[in-house]
Amino acid sequence: MTIAQGPTARTISADPDWWRHAAVYQIYPRSFTDADGDGLGDIAGITSRVPYLASLHIDAVWLSPFYPSPLADGGYDVADYRNVDHRLGTLADFDALVDALHATGIRIIIDIVPNHSSHLHPWFQEALAAAPGSAARERYIFRDGAGPDGAQPPSGWGSNFGGPAWTRVPDGQWYLHLFAKEQPDFNWDNPEIQEDFLTTLRFWSDRGVDGFRVDVANSLIKDLSEPFRPSIDRVLGGDLPIDGSDPLYDRDEVHAVFERWREVLNEYDPPRSAVAEAWVPRERRLLYARPSELGQAFNFDLVLAGWNPREFHDVITSNLNDAAATGASSTWVLSNHDVVRHATRYGLPRGADHNAWLLGSDAAILEDREVGLRRARAATLLMLALPGSAYLYQGEELGLSEVAELDDHVLQDPTWERTGHQEKGRDGCRVPLPWTRGGESFGFGPDGSHLPQPDWFGDLSVEAEDGVYGSTLELYRAALRARAQLQGNEELDWQVRDTEGILHFSRPGGWHCVTNFSQQPVDLPAGVVVVCSGPLLKGMLPTDTTAWMLQ
Ligand code: NOJ
């Protein structure tokens, strides 16, 4: 297999604002490439794919957690914040990856998980061994239970993965975990926790990391005054109040934490970037993105929007207005490791219940892969034309759909067990990538893959698409190469907002992006087609297709 290289070797740009308009490719390390044959992807595997990453013309990679972890939540349960999981490699391997990426002009962002640690973190083990009220317990959130004998959880708060957010320990106390019980929440009122995360930021920044993605940034500070007040059950996509009054999520006090983080990130030249993962109402998102805090916050509005021009238009307009009003840059996301892949979302009936489809519990919900992929390609091309930075998720450049055919016994997402098998969870977008048409684990590694890959992966492998005109891989490469020319310019002018069918906007320099959401082919404006998400039909733009044009 040959991987097309970029037209020129690139170097890291000197622009300290690179993150404002970056194309960032998310790598879920355990499912990218397995170099040592244990079925889990690893750091050396990622390093071996740097030429592939360079061929995508991305500006940065974002690495999901690679830290020592018992994998109760795919690595978002960290047992040591300043090390590499031995199954994924060593710190020396990590340094080699950073060097290899930087040598090809690609920056690296890593995940930092401050809300909770793993239950195997030495501090939590120490807390379990210590007495109630001890300093060791004060690093986490331990409370006595409710009811005459303390046998009831201290409050009715629910975990984001289902079930209660409290678990009891043998001496009778309970600890809080907003996610799995293997992910105890830190006590962010404790200065030791605050300081330790500053040390972690410096540790990785000193190793050359360019930025951080901050996991559940909106939940660190809690109102633990008693009696405990009710909170919403699940923050992902849930309806939070817009005044910061929920006791667990999006409290105003959290911003003081990120102001301190910004001071540390600004100790570096260039300052290290950061992006908040914060499932909060749009009005509140920009607080995290203030220049005095993280600088960026993920905008998941396109993930939540249907394939509908009105929704796309409104999401784009409102987010660009917000960004302009505050000096932040917009972020755009269609897929990541937590949501059903967008090639599948657009191929399911409008409004379909994704979980019911994954479970196969509603025979009426059928996926149309052809329609889904056509729309996904059009949506991606539209997204890549927008001002701001675009976050791409591994495998979307191959046009991968969600893998629904995972048997119950292979599921790893804690949601499956915690919901009593009511929710299948997120494993379907985390199946290891197909690199080759066939062979052992489709080229993922020499000895199997930790989640089974379906037969259809071979046709969507890198080998099957590399160099093939019209393939999704070549579409991404062409689009990302062309997008680089737009960088640094954050203006957008709507030309057509026919929210029944056509969205057409221009960017400075005569650049136009036209998407046809309607059922009929439409005429293109004058100009030269630079990139198109699908073939034209007698010179017209077919349904579910986006074209970039130069006038
Ligand atoms: C958000 C991460 O993206 C998700 O994968 C994880 O399960 C939760 N945070 C908990 O860390």
PDB file of N, CA, C and O in Angstrom, residues 234-299:
ATOM      1  N   ARG A 234     -28.414  13.493  33.549  1.00  0.00           N
ATOM      2  CA  ARG A 234     -27.321  13.255  32.620  1.00  0.00           C
ATOM      3  C   ARG A 234     -26.986  14.551  31.922  1.00  0.00           C
ATOM      4  O   ARG A 234     -27.862  15.210  31.376  1.00  0.00           O
ATOM      5  N   VAL A 235     -25.711  14.879  31.916  1.00  0.00           N
ATOM      6  CA  VAL A 235     -25.367  16.182  31.378  1.00  0.00           C
ATOM      7  C   VAL A 235     -25.195  16.147  29.864  1.00  0.00           C
ATOM      8  O   VAL A 235     -25.429  17.130  29.183  1.00  0.00           O
ATOM      9  N   LEU A 236     -24.795  15.003  29.292  1.00  0.00           N
ATOM     10  CA  LEU A 236     -24.563  14.939  27.856  1.00  0.00           C
ATOM     11  C   LEU A 236     -25.875  15.159  27.103  1.00  0.00           C
ATOM     12  O   LEU A 236     -26.741  14.306  27.078  1.00  0.00           O
ATOM     13  N   GLY A 237     -25.983  16.327  26.517  1.00  0.00           N
ATOM     14  CA  GLY A 237     -27.182  16.632  25.756  1.00  0.00           C
ATOM     15  C   GLY A 237     -28.365  16.988  26.628  1.00  0.00           C
ATOM     16  O   GLY A 237     -29.441  17.262  26.132  1.00  0.00           O
ATOM     17  N   GLY A 238     -28.193  17.010  27.954  1.00  0.00           N
ATOM     18  CA  GLY A 238     -29.298  17.319  28.852  1.00  0.00           C
ATOM     19  C   GLY A 238     -29.567  18.811  28.904  1.00  0.00           C
ATOM     20  O   GLY A 238     -28.785  19.615  28.420  1.00  0.00           O
ATOM     21  N   ASP A 239     -30.688  19.159  29.492  1.00  0.00           N
ATOM     22  CA  ASP A 239     -31.064  20.571  29.566  1.00  0.00           C
ATOM     23  C   ASP A 239     -30.617  21.171  30.882  1.00  0.00           C
ATOM     24  O   ASP A 239     -31.266  21.000  31.909  1.00  0.00           O
ATOM     25  N   LEU A 240     -29.545  21.891  30.866  1.00  0.00           N
ATOM     26  CA  LEU A 240     -29.071  22.564  32.072  1.00  0.00           C
ATOM     27  C   LEU A 240     -29.676  23.961  32.135  1.00  0.00           C
ATOM     28  O   LEU A 240     -29.945  24.571  31.101  1.00  0.00           O
ATOM     29  N   PRO A 241     -29.855  24.492  33.352  1.00  0.00           N
ATOM     30  CA  PRO A 241     -30.298  25.887  33.445  1.00  0.00           C
ATOM     31  C   PRO A 241     -29.213  26.814  32.898  1.00  0.00           C
ATOM     32  O   PRO A 241     -28.031  26.453  32.895  1.00  0.00           O
ATOM     33  N   ILE A 242     -29.623  27.999  32.437  1.00  0.00           N
ATOM     34  CA  ILE A 242     -28.603  28.886  31.857  1.00  0.00           C
ATOM     35  C   ILE A 242     -28.051  29.888  32.870  1.00  0.00           C
ATOM     36  O   ILE A 242     -27.313  30.788  32.517  1.00  0.00           O
ATOM     37  N   ASP A 243     -28.386  29.689  34.137  1.00  0.00           N
ATOM     38  CA  ASP A 243     -27.875  30.631  35.137  1.00  0.00           C
ATOM     39  C   ASP A 243     -26.858  29.992  36.078  1.00  0.00           C
ATOM     40  O   ASP A 243     -26.524  30.538  37.127  1.00  0.00           O
ATOM     41  N   GLY A 244     -26.357  28.806  35.693  1.00  0.00           N
ATOM     42  CA  GLY A 244     -25.322  28.179  36.516  1.00  0.00           C
ATOM     43  C   GLY A 244     -25.834  27.684  37.861  1.00  0.00           C
ATOM     44  O   GLY A 244     -25.053  27.515  38.791  1.00  0.00           O
ATOM     45  N   SER A 245     -27.118  27.416  37.972  1.00  0.00           N
ATOM     46  CA  SER A 245     -27.663  27.086  39.291  1.00  0.00           C
ATOM     47  C   SER A 245     -27.725  25.590  39.587  1.00  0.00           C
ATOM     48  O   SER A 245     -28.108  25.204  40.685  1.00  0.00           O
ATOM     49  N   ASP A 246     -27.354  24.748  38.614  1.00  0.00           N
ATOM     50  CA  ASP A 246     -27.346  23.312  38.908  1.00  0.00           C
ATOM     51  C   ASP A 246     -26.242  23.037  39.934  1.00  0.00           C
ATOM     52  O   ASP A 246     -25.171  23.638  39.865  1.00  0.00           O
ATOM     53  N   PRO A 247     -26.486  22.149  40.907  1.00  0.00           N
ATOM     54  CA  PRO A 247     -25.445  21.928  41.917  1.00  0.00           C
ATOM     55  C   PRO A 247     -24.197  21.217  41.391  1.00  0.00           C
ATOM     56  O   PRO A 247     -23.127  21.333  41.999  1.00  0.00           O
ATOM     57  N   LEU A 248     -24.318  20.504  40.273  1.00  0.00           N
ATOM     58  CA  LEU A 248     -23.194  19.682  39.818  1.00  0.00           C
ATOM     59  C   LEU A 248     -22.528  20.175  38.540  1.00  0.00           C
ATOM     60  O   LEU A 248     -21.355  19.862  38.291  1.00  0.00           O
ATOM     61  N   TYR A 249     -23.242  20.860  37.699  1.00  0.00           N
ATOM     62  CA  TYR A 249     -22.692  21.169  36.373  1.00  0.00           C
ATOM     63  C   TYR A 249     -22.748  22.658  36.070  1.00  0.00           C
ATOM     64  O   TYR A 249     -23.722  23.332  36.395  1.00  0.00           O
ATOM     65  N   ASP A 250     -21.687  23.115  35.426  1.00  0.00           N
ATOM     66  CA  ASP A 250     -21.671  24.468  34.857  1.00  0.00           C
ATOM     67  C   ASP A 250     -21.850  25.541  35.919  1.00  0.00           C
ATOM     68  O   ASP A 250     -22.572  26.511  35.708  1.00  0.00           O
ATOM     69  N   ARG A 251     -21.174  25.383  37.006  1.00  0.00           N
ATOM     70  CA  ARG A 251     -21.281  26.403  38.057  1.00  0.00           C
ATOM     71  C   ARG A 251     -20.308  27.545  37.773  1.00  0.00           C
ATOM     72  O   ARG A 251     -19.213  27.334  37.249  1.00  0.00           O
ATOM     73  N   ASP A 252     -20.689  28.728  38.121  1.00  0.00           N
ATOM     74  CA  ASP A 252     -19.849  29.900  37.827  1.00  0.00           C
ATOM     75  C   ASP A 252     -18.456  29.771  38.438  1.00  0.00           C
ATOM     76  O   ASP A 252     -17.474  30.234  37.865  1.00  0.00           O
ATOM     77  N   GLU A 253     -18.385  29.132  39.607  1.00  0.00           N
ATOM     78  CA  GLU A 253     -17.094  29.063  40.312  1.00  0.00           C
ATOM     79  C   GLU A 253     -16.031  28.286  39.525  1.00  0.00           C
ATOM     80  O   GLU A 253     -14.834  28.418  39.806  1.00  0.00           O
ATOM     81  N   VAL A 254     -16.453  27.481  38.539  1.00  0.00           N
ATOM     82  CA  VAL A 254     -15.466  26.671  37.817  1.00  0.00           C
ATOM     83  C   VAL A 254     -14.521  27.560  37.001  1.00  0.00           C
ATOM     84  O   VAL A 254     -13.383  27.185  36.697  1.00  0.00           O
ATOM     85  N   HIS A 255     -14.969  28.763  36.679  1.00  0.00           N
ATOM     86  CA  HIS A 255     -14.146  29.598  35.799  1.00  0.00           C
ATOM     87  C   HIS A 255     -12.864  30.079  36.477  1.00  0.00           C
ATOM     88  O   HIS A 255     -11.864  30.321  35.798  1.00  0.00           O
ATOM     89  N   ALA A 256     -12.891  30.150  37.797  1.00  0.00           N
ATOM     90  CA  ALA A 256     -11.657  30.535  38.504  1.00  0.00           C
ATOM     91  C   ALA A 256     -10.578  29.461  38.308  1.00  0.00           C
ATOM     92  O   ALA A 256      -9.386  29.763  38.228  1.00  0.00           O
ATOM     93  N   VAL A 257     -11.015  28.198  38.202  1.00  0.00           N
ATOM     94  CA  VAL A 257     -10.053  27.110  37.958  1.00  0.00           C
ATOM     95  C   VAL A 257      -9.358  27.341  36.627  1.00  0.00           C
ATOM     96  O   VAL A 257      -8.122  27.283  36.521  1.00  0.00           O
ATOM     97  N   PHE A 258     -10.152  27.660  35.601  1.00  0.00           N
ATOM     98  CA  PHE A 258      -9.550  27.763  34.265  1.00  0.00           C
ATOM     99  C   PHE A 258      -8.767  29.058  34.081  1.00  0.00           C
ATOM    100  O   PHE A 258      -7.877  29.118  33.237  1.00  0.00           O
ATOM    101  N   GLU A 259      -9.062  30.056  34.884  1.00  0.00           N
ATOM    102  CA  GLU A 259      -8.212  31.257  34.842  1.00  0.00           C
ATOM    103  C   GLU A 259      -6.800  30.901  35.318  1.00  0.00           C
ATOM    104  O   GLU A 259      -5.812  31.355  34.752  1.00  0.00           O
ATOM    105  N   ARG A 260      -6.734  30.067  36.322  1.00  0.00           N
ATOM    106  CA  ARG A 260      -5.399  29.640  36.793  1.00  0.00           C
ATOM    107  C   ARG A 260      -4.713  28.772  35.736  1.00  0.00           C
ATOM    108  O   ARG A 260      -3.514  28.851  35.523  1.00  0.00           O
ATOM    109  N   TRP A 261      -5.490  27.915  35.098  1.00  0.00           N
ATOM    110  CA  TRP A 261      -4.910  27.078  34.047  1.00  0.00           C
ATOM    111  C   TRP A 261      -4.335  27.964  32.938  1.00  0.00           C
ATOM    112  O   TRP A 261      -3.261  27.709  32.419  1.00  0.00           O
ATOM    113  N   ARG A 262      -5.081  29.017  32.596  1.00  0.00           N
ATOM    114  CA  ARG A 262      -4.610  29.882  31.510  1.00  0.00           C
ATOM    115  C   ARG A 262      -3.277  30.521  31.869  1.00  0.00           C
ATOM    116  O   ARG A 262      -2.386  30.635  31.027  1.00  0.00           O
ATOM    117  N   GLU A 263      -3.139  30.904  33.152  1.00  0.00           N
ATOM    118  CA  GLU A 263      -1.854  31.496  33.561  1.00  0.00           C
ATOM    119  C   GLU A 263      -0.716  30.506  33.307  1.00  0.00           C
ATOM    120  O   GLU A 263       0.341  30.870  32.818  1.00  0.00           O
ATOM    121  N   VAL A 264      -0.952  29.249  33.617  1.00  0.00           N
ATOM    122  CA  VAL A 264       0.086  28.230  33.398  1.00  0.00           C
ATOM    123  C   VAL A 264       0.309  28.013  31.901  1.00  0.00           C
ATOM    124  O   VAL A 264       1.453  27.981  31.421  1.00  0.00           O
ATOM    125  N   LEU A 265      -0.766  27.912  31.145  1.00  0.00           N
ATOM    126  CA  LEU A 265      -0.625  27.667  29.703  1.00  0.00           C
ATOM    127  C   LEU A 265       0.113  28.824  29.036  1.00  0.00           C
ATOM    128  O   LEU A 265       0.856  28.635  28.067  1.00  0.00           O
ATOM    129  N   ASN A 266      -0.052  30.025  29.598  1.00  0.00           N
ATOM    130  CA  ASN A 266       0.613  31.197  29.025  1.00  0.00           C
ATOM    131  C   ASN A 266       2.071  31.320  29.455  1.00  0.00           C
ATOM    132  O   ASN A 266       2.773  32.221  28.992  1.00  0.00           O
ATOM    133  N   GLU A 267       2.523  30.431  30.328  1.00  0.00           N
ATOM    134  CA  GLU A 267       3.950  30.444  30.678  1.00  0.00           C
ATOM    135  C   GLU A 267       4.781  29.949  29.498  1.00  0.00           C
ATOM    136  O   GLU A 267       5.994  30.092  29.483  1.00  0.00           O
ATOM    137  N   TYR A 268       4.117  29.348  28.508  1.00  0.00           N
ATOM    138  CA  TYR A 268       4.843  28.719  27.400  1.00  0.00           C
ATOM    139  C   TYR A 268       4.812  29.599  26.158  1.00  0.00           C
ATOM    140  O   TYR A 268       3.908  30.427  25.988  1.00  0.00           O
ATOM    141  N   ASP A 269       5.789  29.390  25.311  1.00  0.00           N
ATOM    142  CA  ASP A 269       5.870  30.138  24.067  1.00  0.00           C
ATOM    143  C   ASP A 269       5.925  29.138  22.902  1.00  0.00           C
ATOM    144  O   ASP A 269       6.916  28.430  22.759  1.00  0.00           O
ATOM    145  N   PRO A 270       4.893  29.062  22.059  1.00  0.00           N
ATOM    146  CA  PRO A 270       3.658  29.820  22.167  1.00  0.00           C
ATOM    147  C   PRO A 270       2.810  29.287  23.317  1.00  0.00           C
ATOM    148  O   PRO A 270       2.982  28.135  23.746  1.00  0.00           O
ATOM    149  N   PRO A 271       1.861  30.098  23.803  1.00  0.00           N
ATOM    150  CA  PRO A 271       0.974  29.603  24.851  1.00  0.00           C
ATOM    151  C   PRO A 271       0.315  28.297  24.416  1.00  0.00           C
ATOM    152  O   PRO A 271      -0.010  28.123  23.238  1.00  0.00           O
ATOM    153  N   ARG A 272       0.128  27.398  25.345  1.00  0.00           N
ATOM    154  CA  ARG A 272      -0.533  26.138  25.013  1.00  0.00           C
ATOM    155  C   ARG A 272      -2.035  26.392  24.839  1.00  0.00           C
ATOM    156  O   ARG A 272      -2.619  27.204  25.560  1.00  0.00           O
ATOM    157  N   SER A 273      -2.617  25.693  23.875  1.00  0.00           N
ATOM    158  CA  SER A 273      -4.049  25.885  23.613  1.00  0.00           C
ATOM    159  C   SER A 273      -4.851  24.961  24.520  1.00  0.00           C
ATOM    160  O   SER A 273      -4.311  24.020  25.119  1.00  0.00           O
ATOM    161  N   ALA A 274      -6.147  25.231  24.605  1.00  0.00           N
ATOM    162  CA  ALA A 274      -7.033  24.327  25.350  1.00  0.00           C
ATOM    163  C   ALA A 274      -8.435  24.431  24.775  1.00  0.00           C
ATOM    164  O   ALA A 274      -8.839  25.488  24.280  1.00  0.00           O
ATOM    165  N   VAL A 275      -9.140  23.316  24.824  1.00  0.00           N
ATOM    166  CA  VAL A 275     -10.533  23.298  24.366  1.00  0.00           C
ATOM    167  C   VAL A 275     -11.356  22.554  25.416  1.00  0.00           C
ATOM    168  O   VAL A 275     -10.981  21.467  25.866  1.00  0.00           O
ATOM    169  N   ALA A 276     -12.440  23.190  25.831  1.00  0.00           N
ATOM    170  CA  ALA A 276     -13.292  22.593  26.862  1.00  0.00           C
ATOM    171  C   ALA A 276     -14.290  21.646  26.235  1.00  0.00           C
ATOM    172  O   ALA A 276     -14.938  21.988  25.243  1.00  0.00           O
ATOM    173  N   GLU A 277     -14.415  20.456  26.826  1.00  0.00           N
ATOM    174  CA  GLU A 277     -15.594  19.651  26.543  1.00  0.00           C
ATOM    175  C   GLU A 277     -16.609  20.046  27.601  1.00  0.00           C
ATOM    176  O   GLU A 277     -16.416  19.784  28.790  1.00  0.00           O
ATOM    177  N   ALA A 278     -17.637  20.748  27.193  1.00  0.00           N
ATOM    178  CA  ALA A 278     -18.616  21.252  28.159  1.00  0.00           C
ATOM    179  C   ALA A 278     -19.988  21.183  27.502  1.00  0.00           C
ATOM    180  O   ALA A 278     -20.313  22.008  26.650  1.00  0.00           O
ATOM    181  N   TRP A 279     -20.764  20.188  27.881  1.00  0.00           N
ATOM    182  CA  TRP A 279     -22.128  20.052  27.340  1.00  0.00           C
ATOM    183  C   TRP A 279     -23.013  21.011  28.137  1.00  0.00           C
ATOM    184  O   TRP A 279     -23.664  20.627  29.105  1.00  0.00           O
ATOM    185  N   VAL A 280     -22.970  22.252  27.744  1.00  0.00           N
ATOM    186  CA  VAL A 280     -23.731  23.300  28.438  1.00  0.00           C
ATOM    187  C   VAL A 280     -24.544  24.051  27.398  1.00  0.00           C
ATOM    188  O   VAL A 280     -24.267  23.965  26.202  1.00  0.00           O
ATOM    189  N   PRO A 281     -25.543  24.833  27.837  1.00  0.00           N
ATOM    190  CA  PRO A 281     -26.300  25.615  26.867  1.00  0.00           C
ATOM    191  C   PRO A 281     -25.374  26.571  26.096  1.00  0.00           C
ATOM    192  O   PRO A 281     -24.352  27.018  26.638  1.00  0.00           O
ATOM    193  N   ARG A 282     -25.758  26.850  24.852  1.00  0.00           N
ATOM    194  CA  ARG A 282     -24.908  27.672  23.984  1.00  0.00           C
ATOM    195  C   ARG A 282     -24.488  28.976  24.667  1.00  0.00           C
ATOM    196  O   ARG A 282     -23.343  29.412  24.566  1.00  0.00           O
ATOM    197  N   GLU A 283     -25.422  29.578  25.381  1.00  0.00           N
ATOM    198  CA  GLU A 283     -25.141  30.871  26.014  1.00  0.00           C
ATOM    199  C   GLU A 283     -23.984  30.772  27.011  1.00  0.00           C
ATOM    200  O   GLU A 283     -23.314  31.756  27.286  1.00  0.00           O
ATOM    201  N   ARG A 284     -23.797  29.607  27.564  1.00  0.00           N
ATOM    202  CA  ARG A 284     -22.781  29.446  28.622  1.00  0.00           C
ATOM    203  C   ARG A 284     -21.442  28.941  28.071  1.00  0.00           C
ATOM    204  O   ARG A 284     -20.419  29.027  28.738  1.00  0.00           O
ATOM    205  N   ARG A 285     -21.479  28.395  26.850  1.00  0.00           N
ATOM    206  CA  ARG A 285     -20.273  27.752  26.310  1.00  0.00           C
ATOM    207  C   ARG A 285     -19.112  28.736  26.203  1.00  0.00           C
ATOM    208  O   ARG A 285     -17.965  28.416  26.494  1.00  0.00           O
ATOM    209  N   LEU A 286     -19.445  29.946  25.768  1.00  0.00           N
ATOM    210  CA  LEU A 286     -18.371  30.895  25.496  1.00  0.00           C
ATOM    211  C   LEU A 286     -17.653  31.358  26.758  1.00  0.00           C
ATOM    212  O   LEU A 286     -16.545  31.877  26.684  1.00  0.00           O
ATOM    213  N   LEU A 287     -18.250  31.137  27.907  1.00  0.00           N
ATOM    214  CA  LEU A 287     -17.556  31.511  29.140  1.00  0.00           C
ATOM    215  C   LEU A 287     -16.256  30.705  29.274  1.00  0.00           C
ATOM    216  O   LEU A 287     -15.232  31.212  29.705  1.00  0.00           O
ATOM    217  N   TYR A 288     -16.329  29.437  28.873  1.00  0.00           N
ATOM    218  CA  TYR A 288     -15.144  28.574  28.959  1.00  0.00           C
ATOM    219  C   TYR A 288     -14.095  28.974  27.918  1.00  0.00           C
ATOM    220  O   TYR A 288     -12.914  28.709  28.073  1.00  0.00           O
ATOM    221  N   ALA A 289     -14.584  29.586  26.823  1.00  0.00           N
ATOM    222  CA  ALA A 289     -13.704  29.898  25.691  1.00  0.00           C
ATOM    223  C   ALA A 289     -13.084  31.288  25.802  1.00  0.00           C
ATOM    224  O   ALA A 289     -12.370  31.713  24.902  1.00  0.00           O
ATOM    225  N   ARG A 290     -13.362  31.993  26.887  1.00  0.00           N
ATOM    226  CA  ARG A 290     -12.794  33.335  27.003  1.00  0.00           C
ATOM    227  C   ARG A 290     -11.260  33.270  26.940  1.00  0.00           C
ATOM    228  O   ARG A 290     -10.670  32.307  27.439  1.00  0.00           O
ATOM    229  N   PRO A 291     -10.650  34.301  26.347  1.00  0.00           N
ATOM    230  CA  PRO A 291      -9.183  34.301  26.260  1.00  0.00           C
ATOM    231  C   PRO A 291      -8.524  34.169  27.623  1.00  0.00           C
ATOM    232  O   PRO A 291      -7.420  33.646  27.734  1.00  0.00           O
ATOM    233  N   SER A 292      -9.209  34.604  28.671  1.00  0.00           N
ATOM    234  CA  SER A 292      -8.634  34.491  30.016  1.00  0.00           C
ATOM    235  C   SER A 292      -8.792  33.085  30.584  1.00  0.00           C
ATOM    236  O   SER A 292      -8.365  32.810  31.696  1.00  0.00           O
ATOM    237  N   GLU A 293      -9.465  32.187  29.815  1.00  0.00           N
ATOM    238  CA  GLU A 293      -9.638  30.808  30.292  1.00  0.00           C
ATOM    239  C   GLU A 293      -9.069  29.828  29.254  1.00  0.00           C
ATOM    240  O   GLU A 293      -7.916  29.914  28.906  1.00  0.00           O
ATOM    241  N   LEU A 294      -9.919  28.982  28.684  1.00  0.00           N
ATOM    242  CA  LEU A 294      -9.362  27.925  27.852  1.00  0.00           C
ATOM    243  C   LEU A 294      -9.159  28.353  26.400  1.00  0.00           C
ATOM    244  O   LEU A 294      -8.337  27.790  25.688  1.00  0.00           O
ATOM    245  N   GLY A 295      -9.895  29.350  25.939  1.00  0.00           N
ATOM    246  CA  GLY A 295      -9.720  29.834  24.561  1.00  0.00           C
ATOM    247  C   GLY A 295     -10.711  29.228  23.596  1.00  0.00           C
ATOM    248  O   GLY A 295     -11.130  29.868  22.633  1.00  0.00           O
ATOM    249  N   GLN A 296     -11.092  27.975  23.826  1.00  0.00           N
ATOM    250  CA  GLN A 296     -12.053  27.305  22.944  1.00  0.00           C
ATOM    251  C   GLN A 296     -12.926  26.369  23.756  1.00  0.00           C
ATOM    252  O   GLN A 296     -12.498  25.861  24.800  1.00  0.00           O
ATOM    253  N   ALA A 297     -14.149  26.149  23.258  1.00  0.00           N
ATOM    254  CA  ALA A 297     -15.035  25.137  23.848  1.00  0.00           C
ATOM    255  C   ALA A 297     -15.709  24.413  22.692  1.00  0.00           C
ATOM    256  O   ALA A 297     -16.079  25.054  21.693  1.00  0.00           O
ATOM    257  N   PHE A 298     -15.838  23.124  22.819  1.00  0.00           N
ATOM    258  CA  PHE A 298     -16.489  22.372  21.740  1.00  0.00           C
ATOM    259  C   PHE A 298     -17.924  22.834  21.548  1.00  0.00           C
ATOM    260  O   PHE A 298     -18.679  22.991  22.521  1.00  0.00           O
ATOM    261  N   ASN A 299     -18.279  22.984  20.302  1.00  0.00           N
ATOM    262  CA  ASN A 299     -19.647  23.286  19.917  1.00  0.00           C
ATOM    263  C   ASN A 299     -20.208  21.992  19.326  1.00  0.00           C
ATOM    264  O   ASN A 299     -19.799  21.569  18.239  1.00  0.00           O
TER     265      ASN A 299
END
